[in-house]
Short mmCIF file of C-alpha atoms in Angstrom, two decimals:
data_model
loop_
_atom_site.label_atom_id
_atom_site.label_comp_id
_atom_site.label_asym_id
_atom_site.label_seq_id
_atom_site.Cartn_x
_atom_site.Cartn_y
_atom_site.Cartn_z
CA UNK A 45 10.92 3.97 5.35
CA UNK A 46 10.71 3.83 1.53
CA UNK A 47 9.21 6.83 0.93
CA UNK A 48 9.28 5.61 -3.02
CA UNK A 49 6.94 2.36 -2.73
CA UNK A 50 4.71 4.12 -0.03
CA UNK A 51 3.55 6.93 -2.88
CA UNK A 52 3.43 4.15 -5.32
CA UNK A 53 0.94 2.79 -3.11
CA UNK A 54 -0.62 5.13 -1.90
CA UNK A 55 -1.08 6.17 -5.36
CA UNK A 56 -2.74 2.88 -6.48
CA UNK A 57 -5.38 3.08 -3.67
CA UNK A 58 -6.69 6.13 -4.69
CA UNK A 59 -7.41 5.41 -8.02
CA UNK A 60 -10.79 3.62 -7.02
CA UNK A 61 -11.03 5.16 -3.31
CA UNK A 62 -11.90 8.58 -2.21
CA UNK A 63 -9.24 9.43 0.86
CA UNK A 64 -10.62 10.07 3.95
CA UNK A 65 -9.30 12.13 7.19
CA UNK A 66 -7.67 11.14 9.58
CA UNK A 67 -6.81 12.77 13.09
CA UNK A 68 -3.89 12.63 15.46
CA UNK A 69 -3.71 9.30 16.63
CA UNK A 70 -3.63 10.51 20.45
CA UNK A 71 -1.13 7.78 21.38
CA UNK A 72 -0.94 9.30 25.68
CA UNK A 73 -2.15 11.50 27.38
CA UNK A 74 0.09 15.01 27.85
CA UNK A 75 1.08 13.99 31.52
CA UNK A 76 2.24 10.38 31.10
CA UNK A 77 5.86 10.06 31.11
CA UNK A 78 6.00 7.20 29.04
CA UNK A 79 8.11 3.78 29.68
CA UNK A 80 10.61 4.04 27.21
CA UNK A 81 11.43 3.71 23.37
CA UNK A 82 11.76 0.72 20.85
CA UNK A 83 8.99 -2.19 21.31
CA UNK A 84 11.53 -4.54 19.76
CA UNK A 85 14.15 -4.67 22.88
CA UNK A 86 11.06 -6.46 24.70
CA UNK A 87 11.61 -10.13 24.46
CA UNK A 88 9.15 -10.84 27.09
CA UNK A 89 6.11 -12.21 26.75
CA UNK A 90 3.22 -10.44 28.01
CA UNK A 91 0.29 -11.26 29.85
CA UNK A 92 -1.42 -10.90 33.35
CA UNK A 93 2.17 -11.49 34.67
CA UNK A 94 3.73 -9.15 32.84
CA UNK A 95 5.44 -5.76 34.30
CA UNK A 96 3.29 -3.38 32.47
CA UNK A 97 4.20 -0.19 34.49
CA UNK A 98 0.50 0.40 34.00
CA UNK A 99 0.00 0.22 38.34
CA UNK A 100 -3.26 2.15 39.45
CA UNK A 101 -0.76 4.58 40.85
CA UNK A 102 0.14 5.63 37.20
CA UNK A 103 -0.89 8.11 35.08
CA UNK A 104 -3.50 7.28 32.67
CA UNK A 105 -2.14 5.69 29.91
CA UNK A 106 -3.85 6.41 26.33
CA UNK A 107 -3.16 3.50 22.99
CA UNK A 108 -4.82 3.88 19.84
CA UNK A 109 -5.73 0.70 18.40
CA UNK A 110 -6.18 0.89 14.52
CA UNK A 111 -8.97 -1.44 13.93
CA UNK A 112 -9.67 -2.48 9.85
CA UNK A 113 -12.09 -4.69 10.91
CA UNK A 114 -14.56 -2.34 11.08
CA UNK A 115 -17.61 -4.47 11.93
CA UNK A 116 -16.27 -5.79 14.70
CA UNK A 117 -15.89 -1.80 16.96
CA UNK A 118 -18.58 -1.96 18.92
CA UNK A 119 -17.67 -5.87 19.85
CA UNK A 120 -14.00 -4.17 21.03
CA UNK A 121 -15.52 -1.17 22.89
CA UNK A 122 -18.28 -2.74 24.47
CA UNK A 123 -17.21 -5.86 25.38
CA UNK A 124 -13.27 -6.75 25.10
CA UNK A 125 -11.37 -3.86 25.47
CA UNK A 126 -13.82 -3.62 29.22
CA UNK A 127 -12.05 -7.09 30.06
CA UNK A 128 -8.42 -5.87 29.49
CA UNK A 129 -9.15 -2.85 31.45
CA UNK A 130 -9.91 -4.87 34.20
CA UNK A 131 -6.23 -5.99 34.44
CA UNK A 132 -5.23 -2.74 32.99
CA UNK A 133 -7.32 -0.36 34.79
CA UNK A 134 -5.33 3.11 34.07
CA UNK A 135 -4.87 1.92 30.27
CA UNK A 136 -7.03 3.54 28.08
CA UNK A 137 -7.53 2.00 24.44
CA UNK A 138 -8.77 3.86 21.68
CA UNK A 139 -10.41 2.19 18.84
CA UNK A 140 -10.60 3.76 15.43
CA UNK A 141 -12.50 2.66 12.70
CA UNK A 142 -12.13 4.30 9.27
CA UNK A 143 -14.68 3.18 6.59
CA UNK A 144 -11.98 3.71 4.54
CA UNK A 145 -9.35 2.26 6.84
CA UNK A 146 -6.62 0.94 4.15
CA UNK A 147 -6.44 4.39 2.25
CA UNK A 148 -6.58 5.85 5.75
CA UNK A 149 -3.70 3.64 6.78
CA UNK A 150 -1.55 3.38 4.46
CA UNK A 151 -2.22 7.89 4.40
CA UNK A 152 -1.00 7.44 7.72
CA UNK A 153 2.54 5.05 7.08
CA UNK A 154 3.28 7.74 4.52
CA UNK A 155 2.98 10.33 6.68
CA UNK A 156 5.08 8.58 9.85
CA UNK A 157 1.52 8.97 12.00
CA UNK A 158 1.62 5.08 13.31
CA UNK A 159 -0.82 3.92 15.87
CA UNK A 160 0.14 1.94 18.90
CA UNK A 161 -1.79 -0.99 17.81
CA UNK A 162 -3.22 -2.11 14.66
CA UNK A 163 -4.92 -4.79 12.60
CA UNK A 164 -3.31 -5.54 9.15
CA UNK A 165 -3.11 -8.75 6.51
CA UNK A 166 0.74 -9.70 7.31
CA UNK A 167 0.69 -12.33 3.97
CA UNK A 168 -0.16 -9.25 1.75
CA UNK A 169 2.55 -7.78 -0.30
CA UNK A 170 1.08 -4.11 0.83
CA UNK A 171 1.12 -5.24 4.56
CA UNK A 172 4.89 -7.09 4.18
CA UNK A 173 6.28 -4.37 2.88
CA UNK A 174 5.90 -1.97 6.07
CA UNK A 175 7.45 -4.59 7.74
CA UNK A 176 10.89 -4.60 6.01
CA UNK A 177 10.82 -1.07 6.38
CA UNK A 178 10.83 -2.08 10.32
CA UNK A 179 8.16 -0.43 11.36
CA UNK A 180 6.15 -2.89 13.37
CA UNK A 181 7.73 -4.96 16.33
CA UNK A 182 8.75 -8.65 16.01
CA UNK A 183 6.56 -11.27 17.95
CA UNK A 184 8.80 -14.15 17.42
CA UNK A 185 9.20 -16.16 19.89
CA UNK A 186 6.73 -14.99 22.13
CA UNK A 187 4.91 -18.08 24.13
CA UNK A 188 1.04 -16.77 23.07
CA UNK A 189 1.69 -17.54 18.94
CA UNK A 190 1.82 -21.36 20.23
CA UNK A 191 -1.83 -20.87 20.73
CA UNK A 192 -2.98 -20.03 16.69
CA UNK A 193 -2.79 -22.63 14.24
CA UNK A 194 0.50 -24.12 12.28
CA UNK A 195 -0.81 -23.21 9.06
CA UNK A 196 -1.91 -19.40 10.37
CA UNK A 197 1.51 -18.86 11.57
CA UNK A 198 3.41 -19.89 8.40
CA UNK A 199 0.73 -17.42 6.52
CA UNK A 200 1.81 -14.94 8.58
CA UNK A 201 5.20 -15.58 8.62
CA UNK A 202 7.56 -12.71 6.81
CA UNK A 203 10.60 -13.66 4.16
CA UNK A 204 13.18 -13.50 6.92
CA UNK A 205 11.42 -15.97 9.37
CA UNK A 206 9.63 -13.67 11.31
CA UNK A 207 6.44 -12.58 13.14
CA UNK A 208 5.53 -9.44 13.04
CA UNK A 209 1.49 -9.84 13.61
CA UNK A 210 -0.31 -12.46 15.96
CA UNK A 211 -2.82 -14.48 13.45
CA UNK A 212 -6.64 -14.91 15.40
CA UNK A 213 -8.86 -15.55 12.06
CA UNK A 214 -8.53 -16.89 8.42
CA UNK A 215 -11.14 -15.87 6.53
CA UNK A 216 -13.17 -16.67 2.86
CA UNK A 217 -15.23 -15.88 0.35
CA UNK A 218 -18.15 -17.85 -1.46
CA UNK A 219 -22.26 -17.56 -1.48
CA UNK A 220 -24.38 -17.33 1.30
CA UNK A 221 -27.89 -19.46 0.43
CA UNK A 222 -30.96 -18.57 2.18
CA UNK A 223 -31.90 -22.15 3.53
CA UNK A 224 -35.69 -21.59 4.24
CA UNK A 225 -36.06 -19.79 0.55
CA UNK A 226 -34.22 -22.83 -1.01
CA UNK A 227 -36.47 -24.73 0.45
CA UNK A 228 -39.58 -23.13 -0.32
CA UNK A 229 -38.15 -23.58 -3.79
CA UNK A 230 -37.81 -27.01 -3.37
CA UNK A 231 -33.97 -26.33 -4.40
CA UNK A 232 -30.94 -28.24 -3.36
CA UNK A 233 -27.72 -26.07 -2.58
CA UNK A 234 -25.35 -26.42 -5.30
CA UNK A 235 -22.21 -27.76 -5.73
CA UNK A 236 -21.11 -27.37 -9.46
CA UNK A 237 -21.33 -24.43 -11.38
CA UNK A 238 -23.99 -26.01 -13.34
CA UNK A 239 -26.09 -26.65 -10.49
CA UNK A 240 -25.60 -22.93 -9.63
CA UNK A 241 -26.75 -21.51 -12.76
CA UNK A 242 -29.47 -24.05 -12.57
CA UNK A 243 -30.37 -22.83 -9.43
CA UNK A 244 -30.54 -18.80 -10.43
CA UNK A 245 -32.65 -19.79 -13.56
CA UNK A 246 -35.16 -21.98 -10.91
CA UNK A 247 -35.36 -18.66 -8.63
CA UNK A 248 -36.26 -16.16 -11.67
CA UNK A 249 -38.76 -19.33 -13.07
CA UNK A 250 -40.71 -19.14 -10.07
CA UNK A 251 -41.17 -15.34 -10.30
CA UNK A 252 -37.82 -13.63 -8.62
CA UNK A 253 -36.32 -11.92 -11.66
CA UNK A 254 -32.91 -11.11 -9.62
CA UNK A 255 -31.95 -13.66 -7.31
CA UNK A 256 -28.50 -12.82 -6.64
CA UNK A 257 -26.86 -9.82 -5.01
CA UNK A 258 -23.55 -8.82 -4.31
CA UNK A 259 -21.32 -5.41 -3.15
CA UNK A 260 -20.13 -4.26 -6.70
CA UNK A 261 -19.58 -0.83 -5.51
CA UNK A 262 -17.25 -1.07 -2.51
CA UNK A 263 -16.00 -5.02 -2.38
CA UNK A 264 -16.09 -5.33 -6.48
CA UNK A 265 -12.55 -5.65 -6.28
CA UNK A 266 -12.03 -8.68 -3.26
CA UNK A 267 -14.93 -10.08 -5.39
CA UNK A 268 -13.26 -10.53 -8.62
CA UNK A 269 -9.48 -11.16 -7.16
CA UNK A 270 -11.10 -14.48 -5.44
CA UNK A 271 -13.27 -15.30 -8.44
CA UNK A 272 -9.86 -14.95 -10.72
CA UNK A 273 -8.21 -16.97 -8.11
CA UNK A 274 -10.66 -19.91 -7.93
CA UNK A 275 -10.57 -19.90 -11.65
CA UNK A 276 -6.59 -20.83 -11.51
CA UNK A 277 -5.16 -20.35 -8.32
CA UNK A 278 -1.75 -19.83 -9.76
CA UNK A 279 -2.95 -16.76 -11.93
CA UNK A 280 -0.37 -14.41 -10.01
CA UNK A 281 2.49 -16.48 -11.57
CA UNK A 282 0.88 -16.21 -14.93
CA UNK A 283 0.65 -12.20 -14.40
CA UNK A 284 3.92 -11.89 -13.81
CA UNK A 285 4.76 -14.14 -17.15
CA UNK A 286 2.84 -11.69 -19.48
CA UNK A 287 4.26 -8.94 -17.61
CA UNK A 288 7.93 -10.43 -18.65
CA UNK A 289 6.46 -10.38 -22.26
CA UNK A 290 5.70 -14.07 -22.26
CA UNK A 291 2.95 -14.32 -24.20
CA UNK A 292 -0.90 -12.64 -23.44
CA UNK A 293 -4.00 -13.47 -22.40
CA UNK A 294 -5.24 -13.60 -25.81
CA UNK A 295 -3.34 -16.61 -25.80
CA UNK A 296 -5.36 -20.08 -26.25
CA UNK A 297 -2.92 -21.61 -23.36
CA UNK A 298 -3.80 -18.27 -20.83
CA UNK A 299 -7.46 -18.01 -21.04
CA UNK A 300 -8.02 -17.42 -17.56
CA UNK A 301 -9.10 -13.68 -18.33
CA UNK A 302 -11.78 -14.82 -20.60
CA UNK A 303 -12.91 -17.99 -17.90
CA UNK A 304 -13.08 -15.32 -15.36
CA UNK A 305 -15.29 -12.75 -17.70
CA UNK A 306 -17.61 -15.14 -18.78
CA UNK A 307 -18.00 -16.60 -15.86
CA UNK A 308 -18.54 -12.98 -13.82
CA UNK A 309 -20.86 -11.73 -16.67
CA UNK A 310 -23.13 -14.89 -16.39
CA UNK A 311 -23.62 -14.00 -12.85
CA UNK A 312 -24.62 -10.07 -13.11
CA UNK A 313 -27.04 -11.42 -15.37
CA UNK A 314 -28.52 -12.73 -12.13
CA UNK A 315 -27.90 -9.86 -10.23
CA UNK A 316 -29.89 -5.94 -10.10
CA UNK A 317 -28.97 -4.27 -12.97
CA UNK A 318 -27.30 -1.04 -10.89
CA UNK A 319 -25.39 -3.56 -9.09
CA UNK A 320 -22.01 -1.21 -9.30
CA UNK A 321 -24.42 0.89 -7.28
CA UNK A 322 -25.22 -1.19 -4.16
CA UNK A 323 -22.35 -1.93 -1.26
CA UNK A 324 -22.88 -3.81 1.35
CA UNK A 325 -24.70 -2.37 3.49
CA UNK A 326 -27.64 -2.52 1.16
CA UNK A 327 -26.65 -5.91 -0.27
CA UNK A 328 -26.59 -7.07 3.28
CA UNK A 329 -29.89 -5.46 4.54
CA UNK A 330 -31.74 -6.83 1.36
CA UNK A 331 -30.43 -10.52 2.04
CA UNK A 332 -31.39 -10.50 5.57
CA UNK A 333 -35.10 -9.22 4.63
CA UNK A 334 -34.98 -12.42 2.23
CA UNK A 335 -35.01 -10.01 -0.59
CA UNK A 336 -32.35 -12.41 -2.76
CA UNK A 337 -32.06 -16.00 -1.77
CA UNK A 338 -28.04 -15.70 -2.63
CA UNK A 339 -25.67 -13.22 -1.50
CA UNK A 340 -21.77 -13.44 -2.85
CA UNK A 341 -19.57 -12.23 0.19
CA UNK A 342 -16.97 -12.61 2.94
CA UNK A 343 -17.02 -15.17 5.69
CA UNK A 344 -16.35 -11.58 7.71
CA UNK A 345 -20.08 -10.28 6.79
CA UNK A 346 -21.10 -12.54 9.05
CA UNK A 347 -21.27 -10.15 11.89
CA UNK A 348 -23.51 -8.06 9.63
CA UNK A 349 -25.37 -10.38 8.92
CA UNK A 350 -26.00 -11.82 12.27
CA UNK A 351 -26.70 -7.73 13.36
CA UNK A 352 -29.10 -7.75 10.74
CA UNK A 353 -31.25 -11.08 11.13
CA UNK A 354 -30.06 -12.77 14.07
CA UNK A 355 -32.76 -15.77 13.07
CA UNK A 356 -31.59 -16.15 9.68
CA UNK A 357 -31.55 -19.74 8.38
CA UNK A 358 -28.20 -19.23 6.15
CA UNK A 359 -25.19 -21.08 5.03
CA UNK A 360 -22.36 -19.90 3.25
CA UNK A 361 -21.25 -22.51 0.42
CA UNK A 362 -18.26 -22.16 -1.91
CA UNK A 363 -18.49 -20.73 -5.36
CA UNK A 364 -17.69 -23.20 -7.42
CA UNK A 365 -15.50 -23.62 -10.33
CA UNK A 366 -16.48 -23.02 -13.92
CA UNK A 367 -14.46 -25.91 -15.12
CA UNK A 368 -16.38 -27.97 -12.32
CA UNK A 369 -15.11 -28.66 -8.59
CA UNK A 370 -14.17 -25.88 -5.88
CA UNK A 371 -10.76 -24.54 -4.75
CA UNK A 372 -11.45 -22.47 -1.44
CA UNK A 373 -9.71 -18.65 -1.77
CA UNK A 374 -8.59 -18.08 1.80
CA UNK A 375 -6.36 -15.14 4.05
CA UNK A 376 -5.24 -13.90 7.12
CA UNK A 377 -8.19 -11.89 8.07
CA UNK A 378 -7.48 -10.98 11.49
CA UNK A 379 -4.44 -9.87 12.55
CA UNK A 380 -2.38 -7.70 15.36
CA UNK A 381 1.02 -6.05 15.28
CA UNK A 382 2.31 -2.89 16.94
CA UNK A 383 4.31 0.11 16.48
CA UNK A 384 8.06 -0.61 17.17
CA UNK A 385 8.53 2.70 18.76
CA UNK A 386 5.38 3.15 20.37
CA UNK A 387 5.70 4.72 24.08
CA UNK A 388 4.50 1.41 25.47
CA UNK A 389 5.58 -1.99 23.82
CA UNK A 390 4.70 -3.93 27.20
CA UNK A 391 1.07 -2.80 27.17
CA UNK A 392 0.69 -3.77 23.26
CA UNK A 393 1.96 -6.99 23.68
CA UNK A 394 -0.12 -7.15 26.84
CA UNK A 395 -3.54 -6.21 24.52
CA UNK A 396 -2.26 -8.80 21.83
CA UNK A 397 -1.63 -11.94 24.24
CA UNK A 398 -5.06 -10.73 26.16
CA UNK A 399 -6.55 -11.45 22.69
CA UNK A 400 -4.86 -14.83 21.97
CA UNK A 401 -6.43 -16.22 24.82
CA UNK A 402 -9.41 -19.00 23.82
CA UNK A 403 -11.88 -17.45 26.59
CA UNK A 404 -11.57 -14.05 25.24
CA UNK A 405 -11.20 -14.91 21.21
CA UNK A 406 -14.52 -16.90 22.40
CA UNK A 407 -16.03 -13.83 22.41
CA UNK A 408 -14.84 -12.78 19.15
CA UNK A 409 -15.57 -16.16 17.38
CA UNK A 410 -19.17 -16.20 18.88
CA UNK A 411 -19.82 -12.76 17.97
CA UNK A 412 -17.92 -11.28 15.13
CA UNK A 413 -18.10 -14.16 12.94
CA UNK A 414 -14.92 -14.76 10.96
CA UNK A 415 -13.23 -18.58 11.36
CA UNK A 416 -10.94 -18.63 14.28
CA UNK A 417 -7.54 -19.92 14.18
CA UNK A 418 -6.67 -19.92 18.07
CA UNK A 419 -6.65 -23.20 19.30
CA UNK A 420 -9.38 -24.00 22.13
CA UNK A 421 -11.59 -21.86 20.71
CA UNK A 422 -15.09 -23.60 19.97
CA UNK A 423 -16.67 -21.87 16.88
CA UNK A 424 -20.03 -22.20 16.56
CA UNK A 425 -21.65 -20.09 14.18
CA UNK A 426 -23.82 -21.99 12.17
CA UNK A 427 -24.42 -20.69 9.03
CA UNK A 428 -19.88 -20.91 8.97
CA UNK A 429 -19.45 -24.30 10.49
CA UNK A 430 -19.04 -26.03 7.12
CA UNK A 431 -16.96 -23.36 5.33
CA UNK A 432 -14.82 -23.22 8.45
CA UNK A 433 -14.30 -27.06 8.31
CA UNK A 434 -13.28 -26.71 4.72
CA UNK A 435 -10.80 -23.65 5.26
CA UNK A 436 -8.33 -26.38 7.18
CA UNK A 437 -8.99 -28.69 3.77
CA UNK A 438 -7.04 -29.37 0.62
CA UNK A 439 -9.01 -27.15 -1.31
CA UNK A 440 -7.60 -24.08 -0.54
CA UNK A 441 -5.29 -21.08 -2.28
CA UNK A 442 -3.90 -18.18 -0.58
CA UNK A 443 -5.70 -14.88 -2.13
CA UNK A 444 -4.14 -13.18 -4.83
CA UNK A 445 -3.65 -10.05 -3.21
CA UNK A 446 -1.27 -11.69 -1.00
CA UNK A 447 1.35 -11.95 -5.09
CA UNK A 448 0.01 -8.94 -7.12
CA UNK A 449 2.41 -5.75 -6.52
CA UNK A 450 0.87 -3.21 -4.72
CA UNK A 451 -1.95 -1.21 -6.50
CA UNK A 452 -2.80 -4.05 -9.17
CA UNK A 453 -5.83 -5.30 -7.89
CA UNK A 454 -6.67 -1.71 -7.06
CA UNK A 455 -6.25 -0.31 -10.97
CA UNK A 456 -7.27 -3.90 -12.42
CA UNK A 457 -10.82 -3.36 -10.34
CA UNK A 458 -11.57 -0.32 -12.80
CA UNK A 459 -11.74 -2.40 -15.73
CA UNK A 460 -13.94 -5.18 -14.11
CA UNK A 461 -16.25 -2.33 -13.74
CA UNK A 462 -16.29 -1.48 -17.66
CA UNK A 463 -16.12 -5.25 -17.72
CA UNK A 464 -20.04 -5.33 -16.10
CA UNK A 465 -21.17 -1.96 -17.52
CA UNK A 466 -19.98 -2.90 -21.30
CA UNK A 467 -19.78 -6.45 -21.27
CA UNK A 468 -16.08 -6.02 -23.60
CA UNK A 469 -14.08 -8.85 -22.75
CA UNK A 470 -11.37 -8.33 -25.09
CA UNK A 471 -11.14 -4.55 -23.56
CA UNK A 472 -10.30 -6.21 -20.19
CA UNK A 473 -8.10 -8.86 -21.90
CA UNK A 474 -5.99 -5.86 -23.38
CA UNK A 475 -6.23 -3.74 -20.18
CA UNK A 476 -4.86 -7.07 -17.88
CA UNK A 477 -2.35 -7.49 -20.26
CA UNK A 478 -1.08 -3.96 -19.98
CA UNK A 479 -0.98 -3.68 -16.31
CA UNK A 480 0.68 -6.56 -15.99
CA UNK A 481 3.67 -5.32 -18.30
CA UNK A 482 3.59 -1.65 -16.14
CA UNK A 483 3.47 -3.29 -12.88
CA UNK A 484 6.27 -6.06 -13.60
CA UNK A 485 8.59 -3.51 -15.02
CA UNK A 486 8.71 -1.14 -12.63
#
């Protein structure tokens, strides 16, 4: 393990997050004898076929599954994890949920305190990183990844050709529109960034002073890394340039700083004026009680959402460009690897083909919201249909987290925040500038 690059970014995380606890991961039980060491020896594929050594005349067998997709717990403990223990009936699976499960996680890798099973991002840099150091198990190969999508699989395919996490969802960002308020208003959705500004200034004519909302205290930074991104997809490559010392983003020819800041302050203007105060779960509760008509988010607030105001007549619509069309920010939002020497690799992969299957990522798809990639799988949440139709599109960039070195994002989010409090562009110019150069010169 690099102990090196895991303080670096462990570092970086906690400049903006506040670490939480974490307990022993209580990977079996104190009588189970185990079934041997090293998940990659397995090349196997697991399933309902598969020799599991989990037999009803075993000892109860005990997995912690590390779950960052914390809206979706109660979905695994009440509903899916009950299926696989019907073909797994001594196997026990522990599902933890951290509110602050990446600090908690990546806490964890430093410390050599690895669950069994775990959800991570495989095209991040943060995420590819523990896998060089070889310490989840490699999939490829196994018959279950012919069952997600082409492009999912090369997004979660690692520099030397491998698969280290099964890919179920892909998921994006953009506005959810209240449909019965826009209509009310007598408002079409928009599709240009004129037509959005339009809209907002329509909404506060008729009365509704802040008609936007989104999470600028917890999700501030995913917010701004896909707005940056749909300004110029390709503004990881120009980081790195200024970070080599070619040129800054004072530069007429590398505005995208300045696009981005304009662009972001024209929309607070729109939004509550302590909105580096209000997460998610406020923003969230607020748009289902048709407090704003528009609500900046993740395709994975749907389940949220749908917890919130099952009835809601919503859509979620791409925010557009400033410079006019859209280009779709997309990632690997849901995604399942496990520990290469956990005490049970068969089981794992067991869990992980369980999920791949279309009848039980149904479940998922129908419930937790987030576009599937498994084939077979009929999605058919409707405020998502047409963002999930254009997620397969040409339209589309790989998020920027998936390029920036670990902990840029993270420290770059700090100055966003003076960005929205002071309204100093140049100060965030300068400060992009500068952590390009640190973080490209390390």
């Amino acid at each position: 393990m690099k102990k090196k690059w895991l303080s670096v970014m462990l570092a970086a995380v906690l400049a903006v997050s506040t670490l939480a606890g974490c307990g022993n991961s209580g990977k079996e039980s104190s009588e189970d004898t185990g079934s041997g060491q090293g998940g990659t020896e397995s090349n196997t594929d697991a399933g309902a076929d598969a020799d599991t050594s989990d037999s009803s005349d075993s000892e109860k067998i005990v997995l912690e599954f590390y779950n960052q997709k914390v809206e979706a717990e109660s979905l695994y403990n009440d509903v899916i994890i009950p299926k696989f223990q019907e073909e797994h009936p001594n196997v026990e699976i522990e599902v933890v949920s951290p509110s602050d499960a990446e600090t908690v996680f990546f806490t964890r890798v430093s410390t050599n305190d690895m669950p069994d099973i775990m959800s991570i991002y495989p095209a991040e840099f943060s995420y590819q990183v523990i896998m060089q150091d070889g310490l989840l198990a490699d999939l490829s190969g196994k018959d279950f990844l012919s069952r997600a999508t082409k492009s999912a699989i090369e997004y979660s395919t690692y520099e030397d050709g491998k698969i280290y996490a099964m890919p179920y969802g892909l998921s994006s960002y953009g506005i959810y529109c209240n449909l019965d308020m826009f209509e009310e208003a007598g408002l079409e959705l928009p599709e240009t960034w004129d037509d959005l500004i339009a809209c907002l200034d329509a909404f506060v004519a008729k009365g509704m002073e802040k008609p936007l909302i989104f999470d600028g205290k917890g999700s501030l930074a995913q917010f701004a890394e896909r707005l940056i991104g749909i300004v110029d997809k390709d503004f990881a490559t120009v980081c790195e340039s200024v970070g080599k010392g070619e040129g800054s983003f004072a530069d007429a020819d590398k505005n995208q700083v300045r696009i981005f800041s304009e662009a972001l302050l024209e929309l607070a203007k729109y939004a509550p004026d302590d909105i580096l105060g209000i997460g998610r779960d406020q923003g969230t509760a607020d748009f289902c009680n048709g407090v704003y008509p528009m609500y900046i988010g993740g395709t994975f607030y749907m389940a949220d959402i749908l917890a919130g105001n099952a009835d809601l007549n919503c859509t979620m619509i791409p925010i557009p460009k400033p410079d006019g069309g859209y280009s779709l920010p997309i990632n690997v939002d849901i995604a399942l690897g496990y520990y290469v020497e956990t005490e049970h690799p068969e089981i794992c992969e067991a869990f992980i083909e369980f999920m791949s299957r279309p009848e039980i990522y149904q479940i998922m798809a129908d419930n937790e919201g987030t576009p599937t990639c498994i084939e077979g799988v009929d999605y058919k949440i409707k405020a998502l249909q047409d963002i999930s139709e254009k997620i397969v599109g040409d339209n589309t960039f790989l998020t920027l987290v998936n390029f920036w070195p670990s902990g840029w994002r993270t420290e770059w989010t700090i100055y966003v925040q003076n960005l929205i409090s002071d309204g100093d562009i140049d100060a965030l110019i300068t400060e992009t500038d500068r952590i390009c150069k640190d973080y490209y010169n390390q």
